[in-house]
Short mmCIF file of C-alpha atoms in Angstrom, two decimals:
data_model
loop_
_atom_site.label_atom_id
_atom_site.label_comp_id
_atom_site.label_asym_id
_atom_site.label_seq_id
_atom_site.Cartn_x
_atom_site.Cartn_y
_atom_site.Cartn_z
CA UNK G 18 -21.56 24.87 -4.05
CA UNK G 19 -22.89 21.41 -5.03
CA UNK G 20 -21.44 18.26 -3.81
CA UNK G 21 -22.38 14.56 -3.91
CA UNK G 22 -22.75 13.46 -0.12
CA UNK G 23 -23.36 9.83 0.45
CA UNK G 24 -24.56 9.45 -3.13
CA UNK G 25 -26.98 12.38 -3.07
CA UNK G 26 -26.44 15.74 -4.94
CA UNK G 27 -26.69 18.50 -2.25
CA UNK G 28 -26.53 22.25 -2.60
CA UNK G 29 -24.49 23.44 0.39
CA UNK G 30 -24.63 26.84 1.90
CA UNK G 31 -21.87 29.26 0.72
CA UNK G 32 -20.40 29.51 4.17
CA UNK G 33 -19.46 25.82 4.23
CA UNK G 34 -15.80 25.59 3.04
CA UNK G 35 -14.15 22.92 5.12
CA UNK G 36 -14.89 19.37 6.44
CA UNK G 37 -15.35 20.74 9.99
CA UNK G 38 -18.01 23.26 8.77
CA UNK G 39 -19.70 20.56 6.85
CA UNK G 40 -19.92 18.15 9.93
CA UNK G 41 -21.32 21.15 12.06
CA UNK G 42 -23.84 21.92 9.39
CA UNK G 43 -25.22 18.30 9.54
CA UNK G 44 -24.77 18.32 13.40
CA UNK G 45 -22.55 15.32 13.45
CA UNK G 46 -19.46 17.30 14.54
CA UNK G 47 -19.61 15.89 18.07
CA UNK G 48 -19.95 12.25 17.01
CA UNK G 49 -17.27 9.88 15.75
CA UNK G 50 -17.33 10.13 11.99
CA UNK G 51 -15.14 8.98 9.03
CA UNK G 52 -15.04 11.34 6.21
CA UNK G 53 -13.81 10.66 2.67
CA UNK G 54 -13.41 13.14 -0.17
CA UNK G 55 -13.02 11.83 -3.64
CA UNK G 56 -11.91 8.44 -2.45
CA UNK G 57 -9.39 9.91 -0.03
CA UNK G 58 -9.92 9.36 3.84
CA UNK G 59 -9.46 12.58 5.83
CA UNK G 60 -7.80 12.33 9.19
CA UNK G 61 -9.76 14.00 11.99
CA UNK G 62 -7.02 16.43 12.94
CA UNK G 63 -7.18 17.88 9.30
CA UNK G 64 -10.99 18.58 9.25
CA UNK G 65 -10.54 22.27 10.11
CA UNK G 66 -8.17 22.84 7.28
CA UNK G 67 -9.38 20.51 4.66
CA UNK G 68 -11.35 22.53 1.95
CA UNK G 69 -14.37 21.27 0.17
CA UNK G 70 -14.77 22.14 -3.55
CA UNK G 71 -17.77 22.20 -5.93
CA UNK G 72 -18.29 18.75 -7.34
CA UNK G 73 -16.54 16.88 -4.59
CA UNK G 74 -17.85 13.42 -3.86
CA UNK G 75 -18.01 13.11 -0.10
CA UNK G 76 -18.82 10.03 1.99
CA UNK G 77 -19.58 10.54 5.74
CA UNK G 78 -19.91 7.52 8.01
CA UNK G 79 -20.87 8.15 11.65
CA UNK G 80 -21.62 5.69 14.31
CA UNK G 81 -24.91 5.45 16.17
CA UNK G 82 -25.31 3.79 19.58
CA UNK G 83 -28.17 1.64 20.63
CA UNK G 84 -29.24 -1.76 21.28
#
């Protein structure tokens, strides 16, 4: 499946089908993140059940600590 993630066309492995799986793939599932698919913000409690489709435009914003 091909999606545009943060402005970059990315080929995702076939096993990634939900937002939760996508975040795990990029190892940001334990961080605070905001996910938007096709201009719709996805609530965190819906990550497990929100499907990703070929051609989706996905924006992921996560916060990084530091000083």
